[in-house]
CSV table of C-alpha atoms and ligand atoms in Angstrom, one decimal:
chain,number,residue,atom,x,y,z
A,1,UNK,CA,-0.9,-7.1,-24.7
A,2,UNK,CA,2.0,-4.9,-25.2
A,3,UNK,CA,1.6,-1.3,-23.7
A,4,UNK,CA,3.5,1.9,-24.1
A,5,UNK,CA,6.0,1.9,-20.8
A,6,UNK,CA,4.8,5.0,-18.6
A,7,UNK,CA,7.8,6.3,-16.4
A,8,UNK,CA,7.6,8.1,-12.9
A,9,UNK,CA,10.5,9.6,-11.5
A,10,UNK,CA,11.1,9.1,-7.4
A,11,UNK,CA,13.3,11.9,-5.6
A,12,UNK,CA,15.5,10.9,-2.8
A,13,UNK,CA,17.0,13.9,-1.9
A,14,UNK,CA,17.8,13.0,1.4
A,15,UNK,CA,20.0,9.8,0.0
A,16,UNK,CA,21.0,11.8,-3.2
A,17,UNK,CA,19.4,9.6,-5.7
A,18,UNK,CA,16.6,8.7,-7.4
A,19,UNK,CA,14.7,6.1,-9.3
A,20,UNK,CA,11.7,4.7,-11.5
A,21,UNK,CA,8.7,3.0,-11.6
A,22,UNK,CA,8.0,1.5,-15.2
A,23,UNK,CA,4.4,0.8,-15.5
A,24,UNK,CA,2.6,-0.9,-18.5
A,25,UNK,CA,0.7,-4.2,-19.8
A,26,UNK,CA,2.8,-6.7,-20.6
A,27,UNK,CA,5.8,-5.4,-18.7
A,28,UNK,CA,6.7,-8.5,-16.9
A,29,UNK,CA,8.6,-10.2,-20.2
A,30,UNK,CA,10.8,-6.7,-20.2
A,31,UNK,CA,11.5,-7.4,-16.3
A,32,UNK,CA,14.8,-8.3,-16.8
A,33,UNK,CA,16.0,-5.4,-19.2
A,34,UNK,CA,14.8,-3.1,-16.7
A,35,UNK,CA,16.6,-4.5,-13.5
A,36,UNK,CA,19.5,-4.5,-15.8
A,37,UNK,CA,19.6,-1.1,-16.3
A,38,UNK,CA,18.9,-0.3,-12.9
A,39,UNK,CA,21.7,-2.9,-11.4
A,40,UNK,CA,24.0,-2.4,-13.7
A,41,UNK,CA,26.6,-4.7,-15.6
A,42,UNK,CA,27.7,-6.0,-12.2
A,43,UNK,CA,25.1,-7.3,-11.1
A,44,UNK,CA,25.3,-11.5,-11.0
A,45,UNK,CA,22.3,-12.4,-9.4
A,46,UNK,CA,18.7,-11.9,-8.2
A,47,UNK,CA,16.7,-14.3,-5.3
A,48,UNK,CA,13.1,-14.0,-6.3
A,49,UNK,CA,11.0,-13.9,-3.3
A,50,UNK,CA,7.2,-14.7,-3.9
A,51,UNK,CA,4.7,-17.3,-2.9
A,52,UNK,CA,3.3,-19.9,-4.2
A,53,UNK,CA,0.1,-18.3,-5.9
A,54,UNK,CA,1.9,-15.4,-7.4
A,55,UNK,CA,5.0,-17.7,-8.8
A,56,UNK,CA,2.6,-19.7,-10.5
A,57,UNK,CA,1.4,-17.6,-12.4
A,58,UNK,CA,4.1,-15.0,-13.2
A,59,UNK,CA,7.5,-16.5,-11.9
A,60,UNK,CA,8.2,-18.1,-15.4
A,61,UNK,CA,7.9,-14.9,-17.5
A,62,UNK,CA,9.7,-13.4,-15.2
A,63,UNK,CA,12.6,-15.6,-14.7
A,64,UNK,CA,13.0,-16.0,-18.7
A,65,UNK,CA,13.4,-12.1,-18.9
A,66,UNK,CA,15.8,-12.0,-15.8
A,67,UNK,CA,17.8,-14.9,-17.4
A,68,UNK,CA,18.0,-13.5,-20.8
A,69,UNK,CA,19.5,-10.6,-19.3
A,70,UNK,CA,22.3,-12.2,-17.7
A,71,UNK,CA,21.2,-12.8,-14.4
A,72,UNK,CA,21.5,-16.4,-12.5
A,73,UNK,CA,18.2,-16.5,-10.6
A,74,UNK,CA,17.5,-18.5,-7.2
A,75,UNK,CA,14.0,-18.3,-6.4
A,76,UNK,CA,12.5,-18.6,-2.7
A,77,UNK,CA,8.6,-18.5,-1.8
A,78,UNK,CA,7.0,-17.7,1.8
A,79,UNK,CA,4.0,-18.8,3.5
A,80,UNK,CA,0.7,-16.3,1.6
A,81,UNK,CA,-1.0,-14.0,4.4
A,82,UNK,CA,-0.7,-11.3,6.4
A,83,UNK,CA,0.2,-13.8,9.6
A,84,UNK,CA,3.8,-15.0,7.4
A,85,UNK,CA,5.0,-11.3,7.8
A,86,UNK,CA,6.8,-12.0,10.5
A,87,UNK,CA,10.6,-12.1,11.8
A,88,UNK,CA,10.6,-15.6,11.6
A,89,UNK,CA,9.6,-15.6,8.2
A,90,UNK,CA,12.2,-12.7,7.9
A,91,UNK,CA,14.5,-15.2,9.1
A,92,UNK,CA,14.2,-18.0,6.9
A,93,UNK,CA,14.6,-16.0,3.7
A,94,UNK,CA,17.4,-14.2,5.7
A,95,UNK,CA,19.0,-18.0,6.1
A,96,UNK,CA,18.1,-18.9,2.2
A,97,UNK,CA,19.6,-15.9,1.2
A,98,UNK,CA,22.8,-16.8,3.1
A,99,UNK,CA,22.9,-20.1,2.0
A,100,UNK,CA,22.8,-19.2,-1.7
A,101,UNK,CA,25.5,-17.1,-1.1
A,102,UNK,CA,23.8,-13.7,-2.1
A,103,UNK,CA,26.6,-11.0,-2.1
A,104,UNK,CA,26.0,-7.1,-1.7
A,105,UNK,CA,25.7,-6.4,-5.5
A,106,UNK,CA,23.3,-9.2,-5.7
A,107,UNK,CA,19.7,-8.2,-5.8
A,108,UNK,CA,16.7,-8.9,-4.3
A,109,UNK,CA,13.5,-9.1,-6.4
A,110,UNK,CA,9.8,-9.1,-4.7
A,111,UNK,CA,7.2,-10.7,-7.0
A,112,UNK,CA,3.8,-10.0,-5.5
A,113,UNK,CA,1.3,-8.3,-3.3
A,114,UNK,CA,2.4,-6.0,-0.3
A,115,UNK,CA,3.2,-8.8,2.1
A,116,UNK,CA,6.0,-10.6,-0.1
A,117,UNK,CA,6.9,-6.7,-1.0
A,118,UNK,CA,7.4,-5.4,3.0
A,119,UNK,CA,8.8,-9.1,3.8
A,120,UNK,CA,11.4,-9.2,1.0
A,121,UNK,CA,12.0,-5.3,1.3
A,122,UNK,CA,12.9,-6.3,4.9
A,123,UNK,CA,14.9,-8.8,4.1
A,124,UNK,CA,16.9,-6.9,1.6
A,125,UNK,CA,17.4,-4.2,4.1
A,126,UNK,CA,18.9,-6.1,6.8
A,127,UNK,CA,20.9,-8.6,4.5
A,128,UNK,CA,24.6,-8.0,4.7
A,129,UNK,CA,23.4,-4.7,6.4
A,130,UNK,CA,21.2,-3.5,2.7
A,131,UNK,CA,21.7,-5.1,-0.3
A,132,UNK,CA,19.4,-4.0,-3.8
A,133,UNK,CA,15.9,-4.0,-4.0
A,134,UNK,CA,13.7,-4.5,-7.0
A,135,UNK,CA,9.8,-4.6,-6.6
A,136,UNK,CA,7.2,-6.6,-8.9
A,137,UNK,CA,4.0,-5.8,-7.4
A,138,UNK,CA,1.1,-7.8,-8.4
A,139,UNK,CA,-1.4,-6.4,-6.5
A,140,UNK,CA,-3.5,-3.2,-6.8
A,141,UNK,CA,-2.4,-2.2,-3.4
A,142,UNK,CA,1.3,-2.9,-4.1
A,143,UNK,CA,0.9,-1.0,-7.4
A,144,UNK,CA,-0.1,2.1,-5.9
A,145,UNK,CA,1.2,2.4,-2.7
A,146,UNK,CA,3.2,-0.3,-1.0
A,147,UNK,CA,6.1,-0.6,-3.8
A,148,UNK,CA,6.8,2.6,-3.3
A,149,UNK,CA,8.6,4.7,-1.4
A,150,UNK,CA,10.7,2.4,0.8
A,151,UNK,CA,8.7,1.3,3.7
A,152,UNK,CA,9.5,-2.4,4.6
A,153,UNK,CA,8.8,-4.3,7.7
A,154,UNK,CA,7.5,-7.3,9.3
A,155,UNK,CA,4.3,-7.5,12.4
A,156,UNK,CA,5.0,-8.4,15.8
A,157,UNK,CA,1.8,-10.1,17.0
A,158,UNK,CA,-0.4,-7.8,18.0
A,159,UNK,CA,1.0,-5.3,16.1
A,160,UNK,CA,1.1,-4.6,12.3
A,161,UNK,CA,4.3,-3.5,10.8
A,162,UNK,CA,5.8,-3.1,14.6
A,163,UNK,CA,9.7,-3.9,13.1
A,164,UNK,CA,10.6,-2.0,9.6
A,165,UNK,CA,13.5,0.0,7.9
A,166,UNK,CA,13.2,2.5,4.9
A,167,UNK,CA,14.8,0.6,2.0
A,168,UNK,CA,13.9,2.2,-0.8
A,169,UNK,CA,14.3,0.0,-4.4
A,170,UNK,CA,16.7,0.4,-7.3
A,171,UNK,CA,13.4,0.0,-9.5
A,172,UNK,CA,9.7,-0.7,-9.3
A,173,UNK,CA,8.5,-3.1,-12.2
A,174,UNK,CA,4.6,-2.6,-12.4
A,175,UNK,CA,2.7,-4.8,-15.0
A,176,UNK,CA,-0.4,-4.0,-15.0
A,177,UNK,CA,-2.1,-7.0,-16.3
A,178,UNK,CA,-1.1,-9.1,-13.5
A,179,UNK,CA,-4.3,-7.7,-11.1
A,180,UNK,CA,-6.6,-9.5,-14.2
A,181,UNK,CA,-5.8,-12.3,-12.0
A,182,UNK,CA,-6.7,-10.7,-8.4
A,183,UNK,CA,-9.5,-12.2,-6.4
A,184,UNK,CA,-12.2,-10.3,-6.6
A,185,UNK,CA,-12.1,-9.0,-2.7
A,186,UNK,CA,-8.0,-7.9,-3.4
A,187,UNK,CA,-9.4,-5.5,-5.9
A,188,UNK,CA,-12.3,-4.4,-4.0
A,189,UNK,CA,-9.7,-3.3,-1.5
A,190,UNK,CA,-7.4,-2.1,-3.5
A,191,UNK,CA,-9.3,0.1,-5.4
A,192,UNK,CA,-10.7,1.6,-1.5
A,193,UNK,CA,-7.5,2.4,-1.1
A,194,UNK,CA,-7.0,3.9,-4.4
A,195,UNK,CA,-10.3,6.0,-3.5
A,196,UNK,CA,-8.5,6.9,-0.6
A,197,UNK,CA,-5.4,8.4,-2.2
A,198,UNK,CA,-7.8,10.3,-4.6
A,199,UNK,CA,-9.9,11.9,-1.5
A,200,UNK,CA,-6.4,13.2,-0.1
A,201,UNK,CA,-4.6,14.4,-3.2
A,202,UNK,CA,-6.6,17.0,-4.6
A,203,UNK,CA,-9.9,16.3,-7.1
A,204,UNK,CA,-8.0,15.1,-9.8
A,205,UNK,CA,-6.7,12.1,-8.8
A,206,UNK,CA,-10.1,11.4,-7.7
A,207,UNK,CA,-12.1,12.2,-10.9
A,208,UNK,CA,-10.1,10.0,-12.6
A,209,UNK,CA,-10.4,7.2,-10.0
A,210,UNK,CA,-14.3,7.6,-10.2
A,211,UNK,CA,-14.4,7.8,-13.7
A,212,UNK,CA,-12.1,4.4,-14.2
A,213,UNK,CA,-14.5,2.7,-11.8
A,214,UNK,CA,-17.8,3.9,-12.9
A,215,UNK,CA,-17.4,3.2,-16.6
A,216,UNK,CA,-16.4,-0.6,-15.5
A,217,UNK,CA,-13.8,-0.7,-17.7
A,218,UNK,CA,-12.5,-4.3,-17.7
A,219,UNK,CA,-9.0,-4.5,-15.8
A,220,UNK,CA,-7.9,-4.9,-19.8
A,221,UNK,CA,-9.0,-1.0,-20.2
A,222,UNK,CA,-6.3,1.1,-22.1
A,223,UNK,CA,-7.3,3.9,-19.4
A,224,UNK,CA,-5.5,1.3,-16.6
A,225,UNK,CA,-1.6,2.0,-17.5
A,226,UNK,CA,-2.6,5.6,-17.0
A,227,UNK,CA,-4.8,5.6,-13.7
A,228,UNK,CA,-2.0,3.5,-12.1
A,229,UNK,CA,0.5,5.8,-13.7
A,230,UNK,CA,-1.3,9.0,-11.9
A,231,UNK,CA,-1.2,7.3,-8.6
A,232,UNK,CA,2.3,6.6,-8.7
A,233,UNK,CA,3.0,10.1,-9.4
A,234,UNK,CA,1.1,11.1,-6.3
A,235,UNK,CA,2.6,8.8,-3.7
A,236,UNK,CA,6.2,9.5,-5.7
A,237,UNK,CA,5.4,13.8,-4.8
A,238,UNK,CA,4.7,12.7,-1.2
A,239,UNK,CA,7.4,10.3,-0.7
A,240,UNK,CA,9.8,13.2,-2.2
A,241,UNK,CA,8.5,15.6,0.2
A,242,UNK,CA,8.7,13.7,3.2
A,243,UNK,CA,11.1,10.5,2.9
A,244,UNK,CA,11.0,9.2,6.6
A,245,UNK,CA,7.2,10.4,7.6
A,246,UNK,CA,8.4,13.2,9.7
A,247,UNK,CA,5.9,12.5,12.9
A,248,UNK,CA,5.7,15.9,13.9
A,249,UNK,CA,4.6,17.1,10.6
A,250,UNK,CA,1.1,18.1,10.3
A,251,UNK,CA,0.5,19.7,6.5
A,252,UNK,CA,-1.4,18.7,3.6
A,253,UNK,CA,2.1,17.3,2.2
A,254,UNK,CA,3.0,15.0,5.5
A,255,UNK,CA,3.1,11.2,4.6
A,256,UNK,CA,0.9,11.5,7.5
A,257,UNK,CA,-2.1,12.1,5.3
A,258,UNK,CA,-1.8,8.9,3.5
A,259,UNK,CA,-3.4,7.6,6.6
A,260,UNK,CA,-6.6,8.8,5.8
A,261,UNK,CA,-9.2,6.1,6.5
A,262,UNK,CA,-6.5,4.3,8.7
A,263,UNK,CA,-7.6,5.2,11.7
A,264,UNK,CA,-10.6,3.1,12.2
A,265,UNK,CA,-9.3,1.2,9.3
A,266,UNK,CA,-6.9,-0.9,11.5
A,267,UNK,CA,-9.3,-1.0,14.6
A,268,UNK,CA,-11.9,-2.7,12.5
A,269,UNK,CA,-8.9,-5.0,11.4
A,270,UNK,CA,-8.1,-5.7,14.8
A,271,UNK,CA,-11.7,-6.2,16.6
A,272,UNK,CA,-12.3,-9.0,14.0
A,273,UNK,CA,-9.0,-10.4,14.8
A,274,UNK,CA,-7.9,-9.9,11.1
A,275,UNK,CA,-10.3,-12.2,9.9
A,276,UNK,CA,-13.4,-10.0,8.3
A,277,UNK,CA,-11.8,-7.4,6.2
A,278,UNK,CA,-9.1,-7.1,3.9
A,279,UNK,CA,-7.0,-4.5,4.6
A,280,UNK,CA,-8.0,-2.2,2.1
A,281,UNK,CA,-12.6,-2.9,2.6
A,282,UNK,CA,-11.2,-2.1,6.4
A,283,UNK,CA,-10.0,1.8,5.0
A,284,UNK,CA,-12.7,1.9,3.3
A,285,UNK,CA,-15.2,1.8,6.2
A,286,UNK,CA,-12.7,3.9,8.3
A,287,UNK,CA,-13.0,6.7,5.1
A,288,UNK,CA,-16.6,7.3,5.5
A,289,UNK,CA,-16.1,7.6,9.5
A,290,UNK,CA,-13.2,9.7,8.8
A,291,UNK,CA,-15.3,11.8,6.8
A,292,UNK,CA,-18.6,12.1,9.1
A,293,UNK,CA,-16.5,13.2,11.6
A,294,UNK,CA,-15.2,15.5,9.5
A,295,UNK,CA,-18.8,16.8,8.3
A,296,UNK,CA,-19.7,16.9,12.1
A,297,UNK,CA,-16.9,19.1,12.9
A,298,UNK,CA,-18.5,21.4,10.6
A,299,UNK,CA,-15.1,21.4,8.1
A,300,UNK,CA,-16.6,18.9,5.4
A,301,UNK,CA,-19.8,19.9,3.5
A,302,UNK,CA,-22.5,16.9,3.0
A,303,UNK,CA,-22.5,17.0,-0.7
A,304,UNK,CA,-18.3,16.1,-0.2
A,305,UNK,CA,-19.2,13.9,1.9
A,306,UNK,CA,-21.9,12.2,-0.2
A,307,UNK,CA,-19.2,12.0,-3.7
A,308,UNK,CA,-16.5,10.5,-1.0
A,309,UNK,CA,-19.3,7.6,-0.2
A,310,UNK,CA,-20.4,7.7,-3.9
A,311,UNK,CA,-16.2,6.6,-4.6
A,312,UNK,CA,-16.2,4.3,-2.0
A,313,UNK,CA,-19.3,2.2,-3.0
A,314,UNK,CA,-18.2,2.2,-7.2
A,315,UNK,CA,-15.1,0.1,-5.2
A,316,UNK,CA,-17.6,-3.2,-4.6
A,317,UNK,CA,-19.3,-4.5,-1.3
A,318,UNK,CA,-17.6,-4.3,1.4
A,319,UNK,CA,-18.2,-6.8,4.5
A,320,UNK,CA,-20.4,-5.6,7.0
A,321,UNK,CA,-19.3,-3.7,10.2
A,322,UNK,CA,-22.6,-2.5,11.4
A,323,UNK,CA,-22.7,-5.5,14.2
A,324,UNK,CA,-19.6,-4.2,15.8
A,325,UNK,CA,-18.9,-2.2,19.1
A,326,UNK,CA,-18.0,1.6,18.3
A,327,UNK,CA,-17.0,1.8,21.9
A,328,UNK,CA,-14.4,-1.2,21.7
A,329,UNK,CA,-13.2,0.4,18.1
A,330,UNK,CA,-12.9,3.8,19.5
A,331,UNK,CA,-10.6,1.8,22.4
A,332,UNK,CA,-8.7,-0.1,20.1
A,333,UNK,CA,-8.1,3.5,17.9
A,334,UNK,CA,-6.1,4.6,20.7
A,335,UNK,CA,-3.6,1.7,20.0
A,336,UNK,CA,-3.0,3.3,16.5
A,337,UNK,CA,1.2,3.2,15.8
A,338,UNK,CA,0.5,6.8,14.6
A,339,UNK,CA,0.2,8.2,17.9
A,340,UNK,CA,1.9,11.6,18.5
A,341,UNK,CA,3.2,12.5,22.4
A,342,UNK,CA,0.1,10.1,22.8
A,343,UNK,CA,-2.3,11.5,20.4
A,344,UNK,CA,-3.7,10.1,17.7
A,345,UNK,CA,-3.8,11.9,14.8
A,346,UNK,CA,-6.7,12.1,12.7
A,347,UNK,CA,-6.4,12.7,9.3
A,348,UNK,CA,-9.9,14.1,8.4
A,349,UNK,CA,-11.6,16.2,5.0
A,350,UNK,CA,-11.7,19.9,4.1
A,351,UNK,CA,-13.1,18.8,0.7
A,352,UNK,CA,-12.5,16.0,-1.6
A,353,UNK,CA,-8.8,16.7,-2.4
A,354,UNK,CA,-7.8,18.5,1.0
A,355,UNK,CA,-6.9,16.6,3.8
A,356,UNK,CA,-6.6,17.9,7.3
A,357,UNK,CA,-4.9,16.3,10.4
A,358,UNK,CA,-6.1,17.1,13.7
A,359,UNK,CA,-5.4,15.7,17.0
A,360,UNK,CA,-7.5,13.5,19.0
A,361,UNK,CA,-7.9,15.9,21.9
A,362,UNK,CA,-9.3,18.3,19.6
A,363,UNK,CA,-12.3,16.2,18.7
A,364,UNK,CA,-15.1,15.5,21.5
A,365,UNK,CA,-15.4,11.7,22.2
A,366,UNK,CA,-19.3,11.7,21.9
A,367,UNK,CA,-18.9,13.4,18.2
A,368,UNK,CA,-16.3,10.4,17.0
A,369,UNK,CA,-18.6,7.8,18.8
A,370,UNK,CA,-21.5,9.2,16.6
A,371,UNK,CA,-19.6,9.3,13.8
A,372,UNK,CA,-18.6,5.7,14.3
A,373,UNK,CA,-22.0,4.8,14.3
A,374,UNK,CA,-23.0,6.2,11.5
A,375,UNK,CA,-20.3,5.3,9.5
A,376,UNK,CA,-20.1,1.6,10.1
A,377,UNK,CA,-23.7,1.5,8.7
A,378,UNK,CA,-23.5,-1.1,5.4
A,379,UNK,CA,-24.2,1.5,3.1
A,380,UNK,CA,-22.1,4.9,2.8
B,401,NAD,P1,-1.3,-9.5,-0.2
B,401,NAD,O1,0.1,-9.2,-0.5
B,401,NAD,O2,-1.6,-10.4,1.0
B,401,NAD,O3,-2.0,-10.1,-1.5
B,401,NAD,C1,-3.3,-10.4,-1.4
B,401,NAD,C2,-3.6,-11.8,-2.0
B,401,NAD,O4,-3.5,-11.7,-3.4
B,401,NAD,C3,-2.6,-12.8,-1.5
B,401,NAD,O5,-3.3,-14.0,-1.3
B,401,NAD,C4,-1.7,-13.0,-2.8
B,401,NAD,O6,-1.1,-14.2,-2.9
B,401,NAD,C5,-2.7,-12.8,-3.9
B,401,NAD,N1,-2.1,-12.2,-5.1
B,401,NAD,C6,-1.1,-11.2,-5.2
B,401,NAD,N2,-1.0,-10.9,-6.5
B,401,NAD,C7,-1.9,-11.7,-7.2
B,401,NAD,C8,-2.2,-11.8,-8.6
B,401,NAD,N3,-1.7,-11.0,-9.5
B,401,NAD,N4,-3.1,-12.7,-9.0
B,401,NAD,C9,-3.7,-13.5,-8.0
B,401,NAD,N5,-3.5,-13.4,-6.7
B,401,NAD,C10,-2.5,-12.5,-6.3
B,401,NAD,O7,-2.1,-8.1,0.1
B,401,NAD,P2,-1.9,-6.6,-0.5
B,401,NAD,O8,-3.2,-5.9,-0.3
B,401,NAD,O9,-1.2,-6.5,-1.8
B,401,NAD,O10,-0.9,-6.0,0.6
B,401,NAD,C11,-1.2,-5.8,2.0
B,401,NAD,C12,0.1,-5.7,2.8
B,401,NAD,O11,0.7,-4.5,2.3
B,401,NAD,C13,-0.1,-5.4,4.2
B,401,NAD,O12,0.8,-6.2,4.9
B,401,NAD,C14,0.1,-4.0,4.4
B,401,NAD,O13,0.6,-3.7,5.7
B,401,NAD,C15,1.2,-3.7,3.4
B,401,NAD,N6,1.3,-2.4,2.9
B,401,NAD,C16,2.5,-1.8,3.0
B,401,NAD,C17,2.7,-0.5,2.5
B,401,NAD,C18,4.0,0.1,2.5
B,401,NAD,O14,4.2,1.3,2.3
B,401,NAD,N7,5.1,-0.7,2.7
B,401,NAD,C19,1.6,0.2,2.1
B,401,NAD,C20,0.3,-0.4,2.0
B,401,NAD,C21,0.2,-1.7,2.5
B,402,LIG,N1,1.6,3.4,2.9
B,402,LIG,C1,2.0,4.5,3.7
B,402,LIG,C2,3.3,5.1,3.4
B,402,LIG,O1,3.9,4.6,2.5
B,402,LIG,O2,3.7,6.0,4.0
C-alpha cells in the first residue's frame, strides 16, 4: 500500500545544513528517487549494508529503486545482534568498502534495525575520513530514534556504544510497512521506547502513543505514517536543539532527557549479560523505576505515575525482572556512560510530558533501592 510521503525537516545549525526524513507505506520502491535527490547527480554508487534477515526481505525492492535511479549498487551484510557491533565488524565493512572501491561521493546506505544503522553509520563516518550516509530503518526503534540525529558507533565489550562519531545522514528513508515483519518482542520494545519518548516530550506525543496502542490498530493502521511521523518530529526538535548532547546541560530540552528509563534500563541489560531483555522491554522496566523514584521524591503525583505504567503495559509483556538483585543493579547504575564529574544523572518525571534531570547525590540511596524494588515487580 501506497501512502502519502510525510516530511520532517532536521536543523543542523551547527554544520549549516539540514535534511529529511520521508516516512510512508510503501516507501521503500521510491528509495532510490529519494537518495537521488539527496546525493545528487554525482553520485555513482551506494554499498548497502544489512544482514541477512533484513536483505531478505527488503534488499530487492530496494536495490531495483536504487538501480533505476542510476546508482550501481554493491551490497554487504554483517553478522544480526547486538554482539556484531563491534570494531571488528567495523573493520570488515571498512575493508569491503575499500575493496569495492567506494570513493567520497559514494554513499553509504543502512537497511535495517539500529545495529546495522550505528554499525554502517560508523563505518560511513570513518571511511575516507566521512563519506554520505543514507538510513533505511526497518525497525520501530530505528524509525523513531536511532536513524536520527547522527549518533553512530560500535560497543567495546563491556561497554555499549563505548567508540562513536556524530555522522549525521544526507536522508532518512522510513517505510513504515517494513515493522509488519518485526518479531513480536522488537515491537514490544520498540513501542516501550516510543512510550518513553511520549512520557518526556510533553502529553501529546503521549496521547497519541496511547491511543495508537490501545485501539490495536494493526501495524497496517492509516494512523501509523502519522504516529511515526510525530516522533520524528520530536527527536528532530531535540537533535536541533542540542546536536552533540551537551553533557553539562541539564533542561527539559538537553538530549539528555532522551535517557529517560535508561538508567536502570542498561543495568538490567547488563546483570543478565544481555541475554533477558531487549533493549527497548529493558527501558521499559527502568521507566516505571524512573518514575517511582520520581513519585517518592514527592515531584510526580500517583495518578502520573499510574497513566505512565498504564503506557508501558498497552506496549506487551515484558520479561520478568522481579528475581533480580536491586543492590547489584543499583552497582552496575553507577557504570552508566552518562555519568557527569562522576554523577549519574537521573532523568526522572514532573508529570507525564515534563522531564526533570537530577543528580545522583541528590537522591537518598535507600529511596532508589525502594524504588528499584518496586518497580521491577512484573506488573507496573
Ligand atoms: P536490531 O537492529 O538488533 O534489530 C532487532 C532484530 O530485528 C534483529 O534481529 C534484526 O535483524 C531484525 N529486524 C530488523 N528489521 C526487521 C524487519 N523489518 N523485519 C524482521 N526483522 C527485522 O535492534 P533495534 O532495536 O532496531 O536497535 C537496537 C540498537 O540500536 C542498539 O545497538 C542500540 O544501542 C542502538 N540505538 C542507537 C541509537 C542512536 O541514536 N544511534 C538510539 C537507540 C538505539
Ligand atoms: N538515542 C539517544 C540520542 O539520540 O541521543
Amino acid at each position: 500500500m501506497h501512502t502519502k510521503t510525510l516530511k520532517v525537516n532536521v536543523t543542523l545549525a551547527r554544520e549549516k545544513t539540514h535534511y529529511q526524513i520521508h516516512v510512508g507505506g510503501g516507501l521503500l520502491s521510491e528509495a532510490g528517487g529519494i537518495t537521488r535527490q539527496a546525493l545528487g547527480s554525482q553520485s555513482r554508487r551506494t554499498a548497502v549494508v544489512s544482514n541477512r534477515r533484513v536483505f531478505d526481505l527488503y534488499g530487492a525492492k530496494l536495490i531495483g529503486s536504487l538501480r533505476s535511479n542510476g546508482f550501481q549498487i554493491t551490497s554487504w551484510l554483517m553478522g544480526d545482534g547486538e554482539r556484531f557491533k563491534s570494531l571488528g565488524t567495523a573493520e570488515k565493512a571498512l575493508q569491503f568498502f575499500s575493496n569495492a572501491g567506494l570513493e567520497r561521493t559514494d554513499a553509504v546506505i543502512a537497511l535495517g534495525g539500529g545495529v546495522v544503522g550505528d554499525l554502517a553509520g560508523f563505518a560511513a563516518a570513518t571511511y575516507l575520513r566521512g563519506i554520505p550516509l543514507i538510513h533505511v530503518p526497518t525497525t520501530v526503534t530505528a524509525q523513531i530514534d536511532s536513524a536520527i540525529g547522527g549518533k553512530t558507533g560500535v560497543n567495546l565489550p563491556h561497554s555499549k556504544n563505548a567508540i562513536g562519531s556524530f555522522h549525521q545522514p544526507k536522508a532518512v528513508i522510513i517505510d513504515v510497512e517494513t515493522i509488519e515483519t518485526l518479531p513480536r518482542r522488537e515491537l514490544v520494545g520498540g513501542w516501550c521506547e516510543a512510550v518513553k519518548n511520549g512520557a518526556i516530550s510533553g502529553r501529546k506525543l503521549f496521547e497519541q502513543t496511547v491511543t495508537f496502542l490501545s485501539q490495536k490498530q494493526s501495524i497496517a493502521s492509516p494512523q501509523l505514517p502519522g504516529l511515526i511521523k510525530s516522533h520524528c518530529e520530536f527527536k528532530a526538535g531535540i537533535v536541533a536543539g542540542d546536536e552533540r548532547e551537551s553533557a553539562m546541560r541539564t533542561d527539559k530540552q538537553s538530549r539528555r532527557v532522551l535517557n529517560f528509563g535508561h538508567t536502570i534500563g542498561h543495568a538490567l541489560e547488563a546483570v543478565t549479560n544481555y541475554k533477558r531483555f531487549r533493549h527497548g522491554e529493558a527501558v521499559g522496566h527502568g521507566m516505571h523505576v524512573a518514575a517511582e523514584i520520581s513519585k517518592s521524591m514527592g515531584l510526580l503525583a500517583a495518578s502520573e505515575l499510574k497513566l505512565l505504567c498504564d503506557g508501558i503495559n498497552l506496549c506487551g509483556p515484558l520479561p520478568p525482572a522481579d528475581d533480580l538483585d536491586p543492590n547489584e543493579i543499583l552497582r552496575l547504575t553507577q557504570a552508566d556512560k552518562k555519568r557527569v564529574s562522576g554523577n549519574v544523572q537521573w532523568v526522572l518525571l514532573e508529570e507525564i510530558g515534563r522531564p526533570r534531570i537530577v543528580a545522583d547525590q541528590e537522591i537518598p540511596r535507600r529511596l532508589i533501592r525502594d524504588a528499584v524494588r518496586r518497580g521491577l515487580k512484573s506488573t507496573c
